[in-house]
Amino acid sequence: MVPHYNAESPMVQLVSFNKLLEHYDKQLNSKDKYLAERARYVLDAQAPYPELRDGFKDLDLLEKHKEVIGIILADTFSPVLTQNEIKTASTPFENLTFNSSERFKRILKDAGEDFELEIRNIPDELSYIMKCTVILSFYYGFKLDFKRPFFYDIPDANGVMHHYRILYNADFMEIIPTEHSKELTQDDVDELLENFENMELWKEKIPPNSFIAKGFVISNMFDVTAEHSISEIKSTLIGRHKHVQKDFMESFQDTFRSLFRLKEIKVGFAGYDSNANHFFKIYGKGMESFILHGKDSEPCDSMLCDYSHGKLFRESKYFAISNVEKSLVRSHESQPYKSLHEQGIKSAILAPISNDGELLGVLELVSNTVNELNSVNANKLDDVMPFIISAVLRSIEEEENLIDAIIQHECTTVHPSVYWKFQEEAKRFMADELAGHQPLFKEIVFKDVYPLYGQIDIKDSSKERNLSIQRDLMIQLSEINEVLGRATQKYQLPIYEELMYRVDTYLSEVREALYTHTEQAVFDFVKEEVDPIFKHLKKEDKELKGLIQKYESKIDETTESYYDHRRNYDDSVMEANMQLAALLDKKQLEAQEMFPHYFERYKTDGVEHNMYIGSSIARDRKFNKLYLSNLRLWQLQVMCDMENKYYAMKPHLPVKLDVASLILVYSTSLAIRFRMDEKRFDVDGTYNARYEVIKKRIDKSYIKGTNERLTQKGKLAIVYSQRKDEREYMRYIHFLKAKGYFTNNIEIVELEGLQGVTGLKAIRAEILYKKDKKSEQTYTYDDLMEELKS
């Protein structure tokens, strides 16, 4: 094995036995006759070969003088210990070994011919600096501690990786300066200590080949596979987010194989839900459970026999099955033996992952060999279970935090822009509690903020919904009549005629107009009177049974009635809301980069959004009204983008609905308060409540003196009350018109007074639509509808 002598080094490496031979020089004069004779024998053997003292770089000499070197090293490599000691003579920090003990030779032989011995943790880029620290310590006398544990990783004959700690005995080394060496002062050393990674500086102070490292080292090795495996398991489990890496389970299994010194064992996990008394699958790449055998969840009572249940639950002890087949016969094919046997598993260990007596899950070790896993080697788990338990507890905590975060994101309105305020209040709450005071979570208020509101709403949504319900009821009643008509023909029973008369009456009511009480009355009539008769007819008549089953196949399980046209309507609204909300959310991320502000959006029959901007929300940024103007312009653009998005998807929706958009401008700053009971922000104060009143009623308003609704398809309505807002928004509209967002069809209208609100006006701007993203051609609403029809 050849070391990296070609790599640049501050030392010229010479193999020499001089320091050891000097030891024998002293023993020549020993009073112990045997020691003196032994020293004479060694020195006489070396005498013809002065290079063994002087040192040599030619590594071929190691083979040439193999016998003499064996004599020189005989005392340091005792034949009595050679079968047990793992020991070599080698050059320091290199992979060159010679005169190894018999046990080390066997270890290398088992590793295979292709195996290359390499010290694990000496990076090539640090090798130069490491050798410099040795020179600073041994020659210059500056004591530096750069000692690190070094390891060889060597597989055994079965392919199981073993780890060997290397301890060096450097008693037989000499470090000699060459003409390239330099005198170093404390200042020089101080500079090096401050610049560990500055390779050029180290080479300047201690140049390449400036010293001769003459001698050899004795490397004593110890098998630390078990300790290393425990350490690996610990670091793997403690390391955050390592469990999501692709090779996590693969490396985790390899570590367990090293710990047990078994090549083919596999590792699995099953979680335990104490509330449902179920084992469940833990999701992750490579994660599997052998007791669940591919199932996502299973009651633990059906997965364990009484004995295994008692071991895992009552005793919290390992449960070893050294012979699965024998245990299967003995238990009369009960679980978990049956499931393990079906997978070809011959032996297994199930270890409870418990905390304070509460089962959290099960660690599963399985093998395809009988007796390979057993109650004896199960005790190896004692050293690793605390780390597994700690990791599982942390994983549960992280999952709960993630769940909370998802709920926070999906179900509440604590937006990231204001989260800092909640954190501050939570810290104050905890401080009060720790100080022994009665903690109280104060309401969160942001003062002097400017509101922005916008909505894109489905036109005539109530009418369209009622129309879809009406159609479904009419179809359902007609099909009921078809069955009853056939039954009347066959059986001539007046009761069927009477039912048909009532069905016709309901059909006429529904056809004329749909009222809430009519819908409920029809539902009750079908449930209480039609369904029982249909149930009877299915038993009595095969022909009618087929008709009734055809009718029943169209009944939706959730609504228990016909749900065809309503499904199309609901799917259309849901798809539109989802796509528009996604677009708004994406655009919002860009707006937050401009200046942080509070944002919330919610889905109704369309998508609405609120925004509040001001210095009290921005926290560490100074607010300027420029940012309010910027957000208003951004809102106008996004509303047009959402309109374009909707009409691009409209042809693909089951129900071709129309939408209308509206923006409310409010130029006075106000305060918002987080309502703890409603878990949402609302305007604060009686005066500011006027803003909420306008928001709730504005989309139902009419143009003054007409029956025309404010919101119209193809137009964006901007509602305001002050002249300065009108001027500001007209500027924005003219700018956006030049950018292709609006036509010249722009009007200013007065609104009829709402309850408690008067003096409102609105700008209505006709939107230009693009047929698709690539097209530069724009359309009005009417043009677009014509184009989409063609």
Short mmCIF file of C-alpha atoms in Angstrom, two decimals, residues 553-755:
data_model
loop_
_atom_site.label_atom_id
_atom_site.label_comp_id
_atom_site.label_asym_id
_atom_site.label_seq_id
_atom_site.Cartn_x
_atom_site.Cartn_y
_atom_site.Cartn_z
CA SER A 553 -77.77 5.29 -8.83
CA LYS A 554 -78.21 9.02 -9.45
CA ILE A 555 -78.80 9.82 -5.76
CA ASP A 556 -75.76 11.46 -4.17
CA GLU A 557 -74.73 9.81 -0.88
CA THR A 558 -73.91 13.11 0.80
CA THR A 559 -77.02 15.12 -0.11
CA GLU A 560 -79.33 12.06 -0.39
CA SER A 561 -80.89 13.61 -3.49
CA TYR A 562 -80.09 14.36 -7.13
CA TYR A 563 -76.85 16.35 -7.27
CA ASP A 564 -75.97 16.71 -10.93
CA HIS A 565 -76.56 20.39 -11.81
CA ARG A 566 -75.68 21.46 -8.27
CA ARG A 567 -72.42 19.51 -8.47
CA ASN A 568 -71.55 21.30 -11.71
CA TYR A 569 -72.32 24.65 -10.08
CA ASP A 570 -70.36 23.85 -6.90
CA ASP A 571 -67.41 22.48 -8.89
CA SER A 572 -67.35 25.61 -11.06
CA VAL A 573 -67.37 27.93 -8.04
CA MET A 574 -64.78 25.83 -6.19
CA GLU A 575 -62.42 25.66 -9.18
CA ALA A 576 -62.75 29.39 -9.86
CA ASN A 577 -62.15 30.27 -6.21
CA MET A 578 -59.16 27.97 -5.97
CA GLN A 579 -57.48 29.34 -9.11
CA LEU A 580 -58.18 32.99 -8.28
CA ALA A 581 -57.06 32.61 -4.65
CA ALA A 582 -53.84 30.90 -5.80
CA LEU A 583 -53.10 33.76 -8.19
CA LEU A 584 -53.79 36.36 -5.51
CA ASP A 585 -51.61 34.54 -2.97
CA LYS A 586 -48.75 34.33 -5.46
CA LYS A 587 -48.99 38.01 -6.36
CA GLN A 588 -49.22 38.92 -2.67
CA LEU A 589 -45.74 37.54 -2.02
CA GLU A 590 -44.38 40.10 -4.49
CA ALA A 591 -46.37 42.92 -2.84
CA GLN A 592 -44.95 42.02 0.60
CA GLU A 593 -41.43 42.51 -0.80
CA MET A 594 -42.34 46.11 -1.70
CA PHE A 595 -43.49 46.96 1.82
CA PRO A 596 -44.74 44.58 4.55
CA HIS A 597 -48.47 44.81 5.24
CA TYR A 598 -51.29 42.73 6.68
CA PHE A 599 -53.18 40.61 4.15
CA GLU A 600 -56.10 38.22 4.37
CA ARG A 601 -58.33 36.67 1.75
CA TYR A 602 -61.35 34.44 2.01
CA LYS A 603 -63.55 32.55 -0.40
CA THR A 604 -67.30 33.05 -0.66
CA ASP A 605 -69.05 33.06 -4.06
CA GLY A 606 -65.82 34.55 -5.30
CA VAL A 607 -62.67 35.81 -3.58
CA GLU A 608 -62.43 38.81 -1.23
CA HIS A 609 -59.33 40.32 0.32
CA ASN A 610 -58.42 42.86 3.01
CA MET A 611 -55.10 44.67 3.32
CA TYR A 612 -53.85 47.10 5.96
CA ILE A 613 -50.61 49.06 5.60
CA GLY A 614 -48.83 51.36 8.04
CA SER A 615 -45.75 51.84 10.20
CA SER A 616 -47.22 50.00 13.21
CA ILE A 617 -47.36 46.79 11.13
CA ALA A 618 -44.03 47.22 9.37
CA ARG A 619 -42.20 47.24 12.74
CA ASP A 620 -38.66 48.11 11.65
CA ARG A 621 -39.43 50.05 8.46
CA LYS A 622 -40.49 53.66 8.14
CA PHE A 623 -43.84 54.08 6.40
CA ASN A 624 -44.42 56.65 3.68
CA LYS A 625 -47.72 57.24 1.84
CA LEU A 626 -45.80 56.38 -1.32
CA TYR A 627 -46.14 52.72 -0.25
CA LEU A 628 -49.93 53.11 0.12
CA SER A 629 -50.15 54.55 -3.41
CA ASN A 630 -47.96 51.73 -4.69
CA LEU A 631 -50.20 49.10 -3.05
CA ARG A 632 -53.32 50.71 -4.51
CA LEU A 633 -51.82 50.59 -8.01
CA TRP A 634 -50.71 46.98 -7.42
CA GLN A 635 -54.27 46.09 -6.33
CA LEU A 636 -55.75 47.54 -9.54
CA GLN A 637 -53.38 45.48 -11.68
CA VAL A 638 -54.00 42.27 -9.73
CA MET A 639 -57.79 42.68 -9.96
CA CYS A 640 -57.44 42.90 -13.76
CA ASP A 641 -55.12 39.87 -13.74
CA MET A 642 -57.71 37.89 -11.76
CA GLU A 643 -60.44 38.87 -14.22
CA ASN A 644 -58.24 37.68 -17.08
CA LYS A 645 -57.49 34.47 -15.20
CA TYR A 646 -61.18 33.75 -14.69
CA TYR A 647 -62.28 34.36 -18.26
CA ALA A 648 -59.39 32.22 -19.54
CA MET A 649 -60.72 29.29 -17.48
CA LYS A 650 -64.45 29.99 -18.01
CA PRO A 651 -64.77 27.85 -21.21
CA HIS A 652 -63.49 24.83 -19.25
CA LEU A 653 -65.91 25.15 -16.31
CA PRO A 654 -69.05 22.96 -16.12
CA VAL A 655 -71.22 26.06 -15.55
CA LYS A 656 -70.30 29.20 -17.51
CA LEU A 657 -70.71 31.86 -14.83
CA ASP A 658 -69.73 35.54 -15.00
CA VAL A 659 -67.82 37.58 -12.43
CA ALA A 660 -67.68 41.26 -11.46
CA SER A 661 -64.95 43.07 -9.54
CA LEU A 662 -64.98 45.88 -7.00
CA ILE A 663 -62.45 47.90 -4.99
CA LEU A 664 -63.29 50.05 -1.97
CA VAL A 665 -61.11 53.12 -1.37
CA TYR A 666 -60.91 54.49 2.16
CA SER A 667 -58.50 57.36 2.61
CA THR A 668 -58.69 57.75 6.40
CA SER A 669 -56.34 55.72 8.58
CA LEU A 670 -57.90 53.54 11.26
CA ALA A 671 -56.99 50.96 13.91
CA ILE A 672 -57.45 47.21 13.67
CA ARG A 673 -57.80 44.86 16.65
CA PHE A 674 -57.41 41.09 16.76
CA ARG A 675 -60.65 39.63 18.08
CA MET A 676 -59.59 36.74 20.32
CA ASP A 677 -63.00 35.08 20.20
CA GLU A 678 -63.25 35.20 16.39
CA LYS A 679 -59.51 34.68 15.80
CA ARG A 680 -59.43 37.43 13.20
CA PHE A 681 -58.68 41.14 12.77
CA ASP A 682 -61.46 43.69 12.66
CA VAL A 683 -61.57 47.49 12.64
CA ASP A 684 -61.44 49.04 16.08
CA GLY A 685 -63.73 51.77 17.37
CA THR A 686 -67.24 53.07 16.63
CA TYR A 687 -66.14 55.65 14.05
CA ASN A 688 -64.10 53.10 12.10
CA ALA A 689 -67.06 50.68 12.05
CA ARG A 690 -68.46 52.75 9.13
CA TYR A 691 -65.78 51.17 6.95
CA GLU A 692 -67.06 47.65 7.75
CA VAL A 693 -70.66 48.72 7.06
CA ILE A 694 -69.70 50.00 3.59
CA LYS A 695 -67.75 46.80 2.86
CA LYS A 696 -70.70 44.56 3.69
CA ARG A 697 -73.28 46.51 1.64
CA ILE A 698 -71.41 48.07 -1.25
CA ASP A 699 -71.72 45.21 -3.77
CA LYS A 700 -75.55 45.34 -3.51
CA SER A 701 -75.71 49.08 -4.29
CA TYR A 702 -77.37 50.70 -7.32
CA ILE A 703 -76.52 53.65 -9.55
CA LYS A 704 -78.39 56.69 -8.27
CA GLY A 705 -81.81 57.14 -9.87
CA THR A 706 -81.69 53.80 -11.75
CA ASN A 707 -82.28 50.08 -11.22
CA GLU A 708 -78.79 49.30 -12.47
CA ARG A 709 -76.45 47.46 -10.11
CA LEU A 710 -73.02 48.99 -9.52
CA THR A 711 -71.05 45.84 -10.26
CA GLN A 712 -71.17 44.73 -13.88
CA LYS A 713 -69.40 41.97 -15.78
CA GLY A 714 -66.46 43.24 -17.79
CA LYS A 715 -66.03 46.35 -15.58
CA LEU A 716 -63.99 47.13 -12.50
CA ALA A 717 -65.86 49.32 -9.98
CA ILE A 718 -63.78 51.57 -7.68
CA VAL A 719 -65.89 53.02 -4.84
CA TYR A 720 -64.75 56.18 -3.00
CA SER A 721 -66.12 59.20 -1.16
CA GLN A 722 -63.48 61.93 -1.53
CA ARG A 723 -62.50 63.96 -4.56
CA LYS A 724 -58.77 63.42 -3.99
CA ASP A 725 -59.29 59.62 -4.21
CA GLU A 726 -61.07 60.10 -7.53
CA ARG A 727 -58.14 62.09 -8.92
CA GLU A 728 -55.62 59.54 -7.67
CA TYR A 729 -57.41 56.54 -9.17
CA MET A 730 -58.09 58.29 -12.47
CA ARG A 731 -54.30 58.77 -12.75
CA TYR A 732 -53.77 55.05 -12.15
CA ILE A 733 -56.47 54.07 -14.66
CA HIS A 734 -55.01 56.31 -17.40
CA PHE A 735 -51.58 54.80 -16.72
CA LEU A 736 -52.94 51.24 -16.84
CA LYS A 737 -55.00 52.04 -19.93
CA ALA A 738 -51.71 52.83 -21.67
CA LYS A 739 -50.41 49.45 -20.45
CA GLY A 740 -53.40 47.65 -22.01
CA TYR A 741 -55.50 47.00 -18.90
CA PHE A 742 -58.52 49.23 -19.67
CA THR A 743 -60.45 50.70 -22.62
CA ASN A 744 -61.54 54.33 -23.05
CA ASN A 745 -64.93 53.38 -21.62
CA ILE A 746 -64.52 54.96 -18.20
CA GLU A 747 -67.42 56.51 -16.28
CA ILE A 748 -68.00 58.16 -12.91
CA VAL A 749 -71.33 57.41 -11.22
CA GLU A 750 -73.10 58.34 -7.99
CA LEU A 751 -74.50 55.59 -5.78
CA GLU A 752 -77.86 55.36 -4.09
CA GLY A 753 -77.54 55.86 -0.35
CA LEU A 754 -77.06 52.69 1.68
CA GLN A 755 -78.48 52.26 5.16
#
